[in-house]
mmCIF file of C-alpha atoms in Angstrom:
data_model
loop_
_atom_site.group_PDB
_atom_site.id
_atom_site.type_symbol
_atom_site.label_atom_id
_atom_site.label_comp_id
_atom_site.label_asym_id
_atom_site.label_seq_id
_atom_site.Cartn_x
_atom_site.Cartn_y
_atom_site.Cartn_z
ATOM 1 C CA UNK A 147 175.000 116.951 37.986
ATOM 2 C CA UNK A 148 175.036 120.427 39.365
ATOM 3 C CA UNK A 149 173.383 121.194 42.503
ATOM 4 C CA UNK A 150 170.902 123.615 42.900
ATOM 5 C CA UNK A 151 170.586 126.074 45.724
ATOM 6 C CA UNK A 152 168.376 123.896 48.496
ATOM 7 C CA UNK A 153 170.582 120.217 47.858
ATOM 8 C CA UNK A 154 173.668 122.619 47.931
ATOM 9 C CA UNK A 155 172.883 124.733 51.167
ATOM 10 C CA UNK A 156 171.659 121.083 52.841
ATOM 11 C CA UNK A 157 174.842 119.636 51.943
ATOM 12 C CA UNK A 158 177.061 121.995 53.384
ATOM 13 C CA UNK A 159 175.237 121.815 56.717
ATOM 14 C CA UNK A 160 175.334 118.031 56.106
ATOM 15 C CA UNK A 161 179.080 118.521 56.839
ATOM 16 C CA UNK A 162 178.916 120.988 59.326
ATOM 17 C CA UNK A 163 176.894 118.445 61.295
ATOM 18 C CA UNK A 164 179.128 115.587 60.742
ATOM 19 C CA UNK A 165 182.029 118.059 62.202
ATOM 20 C CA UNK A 166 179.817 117.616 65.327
ATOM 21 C CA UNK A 167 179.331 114.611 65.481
ATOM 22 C CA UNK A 168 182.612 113.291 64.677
ATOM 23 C CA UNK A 169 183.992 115.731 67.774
ATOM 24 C CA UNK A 170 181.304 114.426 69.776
ATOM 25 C CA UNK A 171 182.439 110.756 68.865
ATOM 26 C CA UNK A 172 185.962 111.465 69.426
ATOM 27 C CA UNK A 173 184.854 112.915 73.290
ATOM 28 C CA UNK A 174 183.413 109.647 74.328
ATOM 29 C CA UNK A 175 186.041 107.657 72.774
ATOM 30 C CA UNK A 176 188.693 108.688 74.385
ATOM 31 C CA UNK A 177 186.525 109.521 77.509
ATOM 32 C CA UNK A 178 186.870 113.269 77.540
ATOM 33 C CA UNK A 179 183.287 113.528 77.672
ATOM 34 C CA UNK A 180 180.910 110.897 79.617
ATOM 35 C CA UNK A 181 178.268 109.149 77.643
ATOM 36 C CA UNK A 182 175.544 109.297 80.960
ATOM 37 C CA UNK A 183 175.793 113.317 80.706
ATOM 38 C CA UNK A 184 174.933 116.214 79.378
ATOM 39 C CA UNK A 185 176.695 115.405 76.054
ATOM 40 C CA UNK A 186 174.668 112.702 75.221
ATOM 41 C CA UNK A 187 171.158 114.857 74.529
ATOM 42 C CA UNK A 188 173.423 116.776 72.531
ATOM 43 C CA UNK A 189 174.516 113.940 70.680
ATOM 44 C CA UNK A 190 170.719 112.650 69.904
ATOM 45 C CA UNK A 191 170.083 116.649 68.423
ATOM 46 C CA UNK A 192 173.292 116.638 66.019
ATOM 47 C CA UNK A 193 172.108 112.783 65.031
ATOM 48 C CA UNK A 194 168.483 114.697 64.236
ATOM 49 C CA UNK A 195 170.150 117.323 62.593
ATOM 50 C CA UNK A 196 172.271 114.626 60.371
ATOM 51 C CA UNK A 197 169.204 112.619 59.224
ATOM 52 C CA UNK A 198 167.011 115.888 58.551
ATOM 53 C CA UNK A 199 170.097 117.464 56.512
ATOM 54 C CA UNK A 200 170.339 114.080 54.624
ATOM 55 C CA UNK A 201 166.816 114.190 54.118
ATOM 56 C CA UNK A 202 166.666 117.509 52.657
ATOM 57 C CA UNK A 203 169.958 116.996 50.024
ATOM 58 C CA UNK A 204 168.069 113.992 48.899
ATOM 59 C CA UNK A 205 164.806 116.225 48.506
ATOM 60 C CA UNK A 206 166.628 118.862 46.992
ATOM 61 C CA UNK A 207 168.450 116.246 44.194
ATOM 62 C CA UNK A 208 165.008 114.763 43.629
ATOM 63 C CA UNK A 209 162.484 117.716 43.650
ATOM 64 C CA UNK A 210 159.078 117.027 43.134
ATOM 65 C CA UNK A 211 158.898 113.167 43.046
ATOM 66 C CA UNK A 212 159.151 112.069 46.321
ATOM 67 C CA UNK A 213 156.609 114.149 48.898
ATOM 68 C CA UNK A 214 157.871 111.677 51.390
ATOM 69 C CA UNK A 215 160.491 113.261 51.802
ATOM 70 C CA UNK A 216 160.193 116.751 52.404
ATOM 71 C CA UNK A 217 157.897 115.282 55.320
ATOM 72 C CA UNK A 218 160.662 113.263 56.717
ATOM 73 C CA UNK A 219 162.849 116.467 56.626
ATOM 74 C CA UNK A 220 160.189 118.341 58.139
ATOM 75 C CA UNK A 221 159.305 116.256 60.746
ATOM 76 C CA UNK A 222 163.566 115.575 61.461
ATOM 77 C CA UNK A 223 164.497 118.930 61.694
ATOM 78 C CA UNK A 224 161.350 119.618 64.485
ATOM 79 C CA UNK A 225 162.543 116.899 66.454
ATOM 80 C CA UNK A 226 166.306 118.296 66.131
ATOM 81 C CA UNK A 227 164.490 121.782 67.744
ATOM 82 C CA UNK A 228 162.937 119.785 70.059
ATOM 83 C CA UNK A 229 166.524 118.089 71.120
ATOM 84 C CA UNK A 230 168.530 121.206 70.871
ATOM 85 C CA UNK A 231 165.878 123.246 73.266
ATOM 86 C CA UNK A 232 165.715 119.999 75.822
ATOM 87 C CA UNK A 233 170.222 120.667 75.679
ATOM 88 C CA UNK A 234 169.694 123.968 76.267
ATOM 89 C CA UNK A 235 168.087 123.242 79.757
ATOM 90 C CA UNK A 236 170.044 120.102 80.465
ATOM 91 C CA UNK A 237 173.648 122.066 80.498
ATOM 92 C CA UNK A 238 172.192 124.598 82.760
ATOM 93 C CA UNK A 239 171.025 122.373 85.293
ATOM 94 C CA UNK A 240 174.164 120.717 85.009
ATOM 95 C CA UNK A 241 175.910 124.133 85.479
ATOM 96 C CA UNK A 242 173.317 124.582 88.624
ATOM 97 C CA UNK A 243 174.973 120.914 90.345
ATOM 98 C CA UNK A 244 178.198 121.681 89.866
ATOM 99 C CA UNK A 245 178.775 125.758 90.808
ATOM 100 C CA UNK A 246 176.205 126.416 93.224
ATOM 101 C CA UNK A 247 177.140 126.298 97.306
ATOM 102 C CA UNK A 248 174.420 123.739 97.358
ATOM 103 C CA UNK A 249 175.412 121.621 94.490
ATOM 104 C CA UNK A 250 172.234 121.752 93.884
ATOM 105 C CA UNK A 251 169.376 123.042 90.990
ATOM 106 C CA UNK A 252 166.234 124.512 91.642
ATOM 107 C CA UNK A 253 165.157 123.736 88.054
ATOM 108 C CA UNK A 254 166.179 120.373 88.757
ATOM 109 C CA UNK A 255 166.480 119.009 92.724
ATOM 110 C CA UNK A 256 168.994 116.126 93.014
ATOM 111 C CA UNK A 257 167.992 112.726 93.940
ATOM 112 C CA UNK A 258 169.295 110.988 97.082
ATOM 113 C CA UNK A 259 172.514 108.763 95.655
ATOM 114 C CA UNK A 260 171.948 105.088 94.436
ATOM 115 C CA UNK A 261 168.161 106.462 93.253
ATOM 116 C CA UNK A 262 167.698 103.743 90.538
ATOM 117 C CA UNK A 263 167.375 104.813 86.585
ATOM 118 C CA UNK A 264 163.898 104.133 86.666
ATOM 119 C CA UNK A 265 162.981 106.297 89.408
ATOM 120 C CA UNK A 266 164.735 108.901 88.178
ATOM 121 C CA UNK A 267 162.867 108.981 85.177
ATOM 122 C CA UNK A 268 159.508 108.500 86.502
ATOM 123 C CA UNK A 269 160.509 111.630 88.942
ATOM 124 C CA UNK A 270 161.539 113.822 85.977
ATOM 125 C CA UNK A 271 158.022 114.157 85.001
ATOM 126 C CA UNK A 272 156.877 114.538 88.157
ATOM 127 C CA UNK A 273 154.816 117.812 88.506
ATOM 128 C CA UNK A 274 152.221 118.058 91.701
ATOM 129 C CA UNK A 275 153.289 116.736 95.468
ATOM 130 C CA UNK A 276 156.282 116.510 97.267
ATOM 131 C CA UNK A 277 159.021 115.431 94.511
ATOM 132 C CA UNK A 278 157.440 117.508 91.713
ATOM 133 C CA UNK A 279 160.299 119.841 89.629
ATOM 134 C CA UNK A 280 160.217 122.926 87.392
ATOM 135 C CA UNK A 281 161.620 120.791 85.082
ATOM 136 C CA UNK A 282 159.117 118.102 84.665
ATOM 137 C CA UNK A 283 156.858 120.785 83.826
ATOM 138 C CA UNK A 284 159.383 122.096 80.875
ATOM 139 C CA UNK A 285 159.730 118.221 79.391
ATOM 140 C CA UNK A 286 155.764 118.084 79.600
ATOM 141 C CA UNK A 287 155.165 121.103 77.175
ATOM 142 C CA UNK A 288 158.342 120.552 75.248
ATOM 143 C CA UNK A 289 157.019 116.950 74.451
ATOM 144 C CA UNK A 290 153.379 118.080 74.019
ATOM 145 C CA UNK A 291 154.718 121.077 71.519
ATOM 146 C CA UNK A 292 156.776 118.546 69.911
ATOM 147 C CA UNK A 293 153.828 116.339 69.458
ATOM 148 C CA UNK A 294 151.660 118.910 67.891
ATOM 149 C CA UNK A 295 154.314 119.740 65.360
ATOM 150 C CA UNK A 296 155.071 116.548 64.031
ATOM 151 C CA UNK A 297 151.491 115.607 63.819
ATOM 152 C CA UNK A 298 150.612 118.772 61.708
ATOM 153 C CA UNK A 299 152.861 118.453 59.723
ATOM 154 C CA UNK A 300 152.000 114.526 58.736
ATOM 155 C CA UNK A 301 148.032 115.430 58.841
ATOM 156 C CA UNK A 302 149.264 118.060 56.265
ATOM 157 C CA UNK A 303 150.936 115.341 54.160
ATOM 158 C CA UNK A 304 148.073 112.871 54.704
ATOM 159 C CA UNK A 305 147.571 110.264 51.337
ATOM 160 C CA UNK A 306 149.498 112.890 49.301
ATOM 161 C CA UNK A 307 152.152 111.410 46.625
ATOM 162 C CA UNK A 308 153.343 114.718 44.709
ATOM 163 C CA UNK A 309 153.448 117.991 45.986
ATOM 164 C CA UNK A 310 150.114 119.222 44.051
ATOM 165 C CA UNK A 311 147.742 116.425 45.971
ATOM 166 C CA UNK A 312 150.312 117.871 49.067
ATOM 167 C CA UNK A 313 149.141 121.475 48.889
ATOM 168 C CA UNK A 314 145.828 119.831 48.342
ATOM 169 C CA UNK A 315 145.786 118.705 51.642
ATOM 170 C CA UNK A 316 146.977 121.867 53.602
ATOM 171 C CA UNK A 317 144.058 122.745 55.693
ATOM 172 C CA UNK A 318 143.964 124.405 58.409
ATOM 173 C CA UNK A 319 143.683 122.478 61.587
ATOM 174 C CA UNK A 320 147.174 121.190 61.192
ATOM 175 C CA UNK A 321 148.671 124.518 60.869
ATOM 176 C CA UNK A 322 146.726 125.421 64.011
ATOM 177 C CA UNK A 323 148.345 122.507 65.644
ATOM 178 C CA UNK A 324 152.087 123.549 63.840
ATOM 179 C CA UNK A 325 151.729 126.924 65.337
ATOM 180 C CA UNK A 326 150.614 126.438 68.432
ATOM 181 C CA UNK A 327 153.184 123.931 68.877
ATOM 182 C CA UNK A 328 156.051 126.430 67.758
ATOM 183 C CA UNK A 329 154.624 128.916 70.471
ATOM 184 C CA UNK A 330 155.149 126.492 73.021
ATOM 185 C CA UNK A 331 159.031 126.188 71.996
ATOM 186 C CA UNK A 332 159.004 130.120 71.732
ATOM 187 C CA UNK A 333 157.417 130.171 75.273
ATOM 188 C CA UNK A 334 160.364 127.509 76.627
ATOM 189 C CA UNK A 335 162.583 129.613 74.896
ATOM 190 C CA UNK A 336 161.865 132.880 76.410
ATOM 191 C CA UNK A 337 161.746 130.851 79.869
ATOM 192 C CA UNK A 338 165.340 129.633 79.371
ATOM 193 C CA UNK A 339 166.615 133.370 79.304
ATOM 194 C CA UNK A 340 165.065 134.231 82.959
ATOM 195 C CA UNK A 341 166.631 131.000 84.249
ATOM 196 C CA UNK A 342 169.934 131.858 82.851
ATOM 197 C CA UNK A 343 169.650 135.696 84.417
ATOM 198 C CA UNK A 344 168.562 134.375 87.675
ATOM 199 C CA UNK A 345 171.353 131.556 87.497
ATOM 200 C CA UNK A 346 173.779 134.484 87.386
ATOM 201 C CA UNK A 347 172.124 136.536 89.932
ATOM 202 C CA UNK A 348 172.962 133.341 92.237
ATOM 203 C CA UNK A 349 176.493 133.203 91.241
ATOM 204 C CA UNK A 350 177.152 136.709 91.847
ATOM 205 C CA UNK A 351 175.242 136.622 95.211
ATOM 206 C CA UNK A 352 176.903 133.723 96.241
ATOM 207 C CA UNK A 353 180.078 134.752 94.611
ATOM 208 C CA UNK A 354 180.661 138.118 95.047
ATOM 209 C CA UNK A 355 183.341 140.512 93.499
ATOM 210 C CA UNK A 356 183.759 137.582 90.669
ATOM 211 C CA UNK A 357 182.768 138.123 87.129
ATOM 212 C CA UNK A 358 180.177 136.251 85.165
ATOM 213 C CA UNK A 359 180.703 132.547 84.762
ATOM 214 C CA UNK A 360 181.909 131.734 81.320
ATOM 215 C CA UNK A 361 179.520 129.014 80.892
ATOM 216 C CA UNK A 362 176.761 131.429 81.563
ATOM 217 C CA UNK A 363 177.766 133.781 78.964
ATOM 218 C CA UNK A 364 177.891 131.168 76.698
ATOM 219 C CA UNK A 365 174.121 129.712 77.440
ATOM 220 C CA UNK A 366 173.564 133.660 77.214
ATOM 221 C CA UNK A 367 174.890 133.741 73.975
ATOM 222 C CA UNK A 368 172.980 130.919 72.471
ATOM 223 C CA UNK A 369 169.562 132.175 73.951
ATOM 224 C CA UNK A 370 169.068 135.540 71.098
ATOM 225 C CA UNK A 371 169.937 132.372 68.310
ATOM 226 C CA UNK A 372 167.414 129.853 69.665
ATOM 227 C CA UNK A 373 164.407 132.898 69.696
ATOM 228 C CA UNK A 374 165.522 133.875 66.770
ATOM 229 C CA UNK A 375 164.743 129.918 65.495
ATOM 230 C CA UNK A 376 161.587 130.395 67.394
ATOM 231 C CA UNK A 377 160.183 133.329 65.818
ATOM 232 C CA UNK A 378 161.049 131.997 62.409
ATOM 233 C CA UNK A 379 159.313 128.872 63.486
ATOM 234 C CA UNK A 380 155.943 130.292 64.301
ATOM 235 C CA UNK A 381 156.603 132.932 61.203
ATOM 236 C CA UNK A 382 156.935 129.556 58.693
ATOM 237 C CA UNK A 383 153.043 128.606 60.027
ATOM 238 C CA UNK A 384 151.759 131.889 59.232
ATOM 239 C CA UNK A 385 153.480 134.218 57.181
ATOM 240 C CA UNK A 386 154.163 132.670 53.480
ATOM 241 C CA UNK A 387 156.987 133.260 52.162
ATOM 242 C CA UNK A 388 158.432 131.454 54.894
ATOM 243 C CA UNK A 389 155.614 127.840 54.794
ATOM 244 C CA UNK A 390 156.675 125.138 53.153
ATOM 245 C CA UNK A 391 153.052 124.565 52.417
ATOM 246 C CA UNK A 392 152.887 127.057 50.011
ATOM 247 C CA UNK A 393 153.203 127.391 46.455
ATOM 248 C CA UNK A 394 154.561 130.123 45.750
ATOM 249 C CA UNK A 395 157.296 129.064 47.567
ATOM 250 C CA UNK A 396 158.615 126.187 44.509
ATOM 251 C CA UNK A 397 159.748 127.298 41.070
ATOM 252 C CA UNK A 398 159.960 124.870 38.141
ATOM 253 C CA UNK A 399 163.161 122.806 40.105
ATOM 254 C CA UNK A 400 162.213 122.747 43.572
ATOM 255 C CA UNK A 401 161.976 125.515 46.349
ATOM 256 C CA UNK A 402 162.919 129.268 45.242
ATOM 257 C CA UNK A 403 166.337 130.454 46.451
ATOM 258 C CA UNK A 404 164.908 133.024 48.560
ATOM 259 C CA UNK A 405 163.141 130.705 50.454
ATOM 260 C CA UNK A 406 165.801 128.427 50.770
ATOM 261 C CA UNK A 407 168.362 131.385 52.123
ATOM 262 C CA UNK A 408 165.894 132.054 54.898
ATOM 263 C CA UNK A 409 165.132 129.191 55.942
ATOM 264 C CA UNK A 410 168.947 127.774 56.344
ATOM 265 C CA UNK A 411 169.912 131.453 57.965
ATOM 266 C CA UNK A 412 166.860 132.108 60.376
ATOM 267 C CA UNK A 413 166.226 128.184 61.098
ATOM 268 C CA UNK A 414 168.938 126.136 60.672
ATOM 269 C CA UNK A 415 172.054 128.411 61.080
ATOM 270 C CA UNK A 416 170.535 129.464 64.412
ATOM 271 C CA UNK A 417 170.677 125.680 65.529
ATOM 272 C CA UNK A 418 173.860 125.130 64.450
ATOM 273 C CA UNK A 419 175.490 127.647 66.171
ATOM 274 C CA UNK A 420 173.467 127.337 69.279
ATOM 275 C CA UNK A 421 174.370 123.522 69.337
ATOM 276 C CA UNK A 422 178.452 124.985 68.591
ATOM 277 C CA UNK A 423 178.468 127.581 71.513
ATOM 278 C CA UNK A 424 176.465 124.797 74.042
ATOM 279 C CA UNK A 425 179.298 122.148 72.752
ATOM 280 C CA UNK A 426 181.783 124.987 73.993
ATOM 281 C CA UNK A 427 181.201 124.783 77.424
ATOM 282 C CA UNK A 428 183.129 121.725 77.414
ATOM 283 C CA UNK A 429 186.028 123.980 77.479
ATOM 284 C CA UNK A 430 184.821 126.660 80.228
ATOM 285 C CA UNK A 431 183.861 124.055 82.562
ATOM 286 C CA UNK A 432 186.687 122.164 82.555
ATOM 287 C CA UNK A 433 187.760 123.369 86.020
ATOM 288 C CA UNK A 434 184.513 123.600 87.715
ATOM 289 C CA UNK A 435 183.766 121.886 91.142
ATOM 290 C CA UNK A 436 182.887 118.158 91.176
ATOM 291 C CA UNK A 437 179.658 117.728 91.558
ATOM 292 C CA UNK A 438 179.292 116.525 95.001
ATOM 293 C CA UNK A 439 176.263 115.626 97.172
ATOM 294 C CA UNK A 440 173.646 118.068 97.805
ATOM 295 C CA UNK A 441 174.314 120.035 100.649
ATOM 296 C CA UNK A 442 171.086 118.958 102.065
ATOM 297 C CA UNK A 443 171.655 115.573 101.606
ATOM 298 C CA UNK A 444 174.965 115.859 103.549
ATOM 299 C CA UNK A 445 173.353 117.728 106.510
ATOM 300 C CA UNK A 446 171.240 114.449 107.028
ATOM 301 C CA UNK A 447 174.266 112.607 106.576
ATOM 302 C CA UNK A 448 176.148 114.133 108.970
ATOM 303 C CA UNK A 449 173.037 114.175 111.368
ATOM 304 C CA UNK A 450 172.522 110.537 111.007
ATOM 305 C CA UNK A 451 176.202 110.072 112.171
ATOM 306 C CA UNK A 452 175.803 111.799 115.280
ATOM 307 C CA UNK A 453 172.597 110.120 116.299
ATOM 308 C CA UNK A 454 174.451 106.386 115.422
ATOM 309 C CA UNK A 455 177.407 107.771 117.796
#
């Protein structure tokens, strides 16, 4: 059976994703990469990515029969967003604790050594008094937009078994919720490119004469593709041509081509790539400092020594 143009597109992402992975297997494998890092968000966004690309070849063989799951693809490929935005921040704070003088992040302040799992944890959401980070704050409206997407989109679903009871159901309180949650990830988004600029601020000030960290220019490089995903994420809530809510958008075998080329090059080419050029640092940070203790937390080391002796 031929495919059509939305199983076909979904498929060859399918494999691009499984390129990914399989790299990302091979890394902790053989131990290249370290399964308590960075690595490992990026891991749970490409294992998104796979179930939401899976989801949507099996929605594009089937068409119309099975609303269930175009939902499942929808909600998937918000929580891959949600992964890929979350990476985004994680390999620049990891950046932050291994180049800066202080081995240290002021997105992200390191905890003393030996701070248990659970503690760390608890502290990551931490956002008034003396342990709170600008971080927590970022995982508290990335969660929250995260939350308001996926439940939109399954209120817009609601007891709906083919797509005409589907587009029934499409009021518009959930899109409220869709779109507000997309402007949240826009808002993160646009965030993410001032921390980069002041990162390199920092390295030049504390570096000068030297040229722009490559890893930098990399996270750089991926920011224009993830606002790009955010725009077309808020667009898909309001402008139709781009909503998978709306009817005009499926011909007599599924989704129209033109919606299906815009929505795999302004939404899911854009993660792809920014998930490819994040995976890349791997490479230009291959010869960056250990991380080592805080300076601060060596200062009270050191002081601690000399009121023992």
């Amino acid at each position: 059976m031929a495919l059509n143009t939305e199983s076909s597109a979904a498929l060859v992402f399918l494999i691009l994703y499984v390129i990914l992975f399989t790299l990302l297997i091979l890394g902790f494998i053989t131990r290249r990469i370290r399964l308590r890092s960075r690595y490992s968000v990026i891991a749970l966004h490409v294992t998104f990515r796979l179930a939401s690309q899976a989801t949507g070849l099996a929605f594009g063989i089937i068409g119309y029969s099975n609303v269930g799951l175009l939902v499942a693809y929808f909600v998937l490929g918000a929580e891959g967003y949600f992964t890929l935005v979350l990476c985004a921040y994680r390999f620049l704070v990891s950046w932050h604790y291994h180049n800066f003088e202080s081995h240290d992040s002021w997105l992200e302040p390191r905890l003393p050594p030996n701070t248990p799992f659970s503690k760390r944890l608890r502290d990551s959401f931490v956002m008034f008094g003396p342990n709170r980070r600008p971080m927590a704050a970022m995982h508290h409206f990335l969660i929250v937009a995260n939350a308001l997407i996926v439940a939109g989109g399954s209120l817009l679903s609601g007891d709906a078994t083919n797509l005409t009871q589907y587009f029934q159901n499409s009021v518009s309180a959930p899109k409220i919720m869709r779109t507000v949650g997309q402007a949240i990830f826009l808002t993160c988004n646009a965030l993410f490119l001032f921390c980069v600029l002041y990162s390199i601020r920092q390295y030049r000030r504390e570096n000068p004469g030297r040229s722009i960290h490559p890893t930098l220019l990399l996270l750089l490089l991926a920011w224009p593709l993830l606002f790009v995903r955010g725009i077309y994420g808020i667009l898909s809530g309001v402008y139709a041509p781009f909503n998978y809510f709306y009817f005009g958008n499926y011909g007599s075998h599924g989704l129209t081509d033109s919606f299906v080329i815009s929505e795999y090059i302004l939404s899911t080419t854009m993660e792809w790539a920014s998930c490819s050029l994040l995976m890349l640092t791997y490479f230009t940070s291959r010869n960056d400092p250990p991380k080592l203790p805080p300076k601060s937390s060596r200062y009270e080391e050191k002081e601690l020594q000399t009121v023992a002796a």
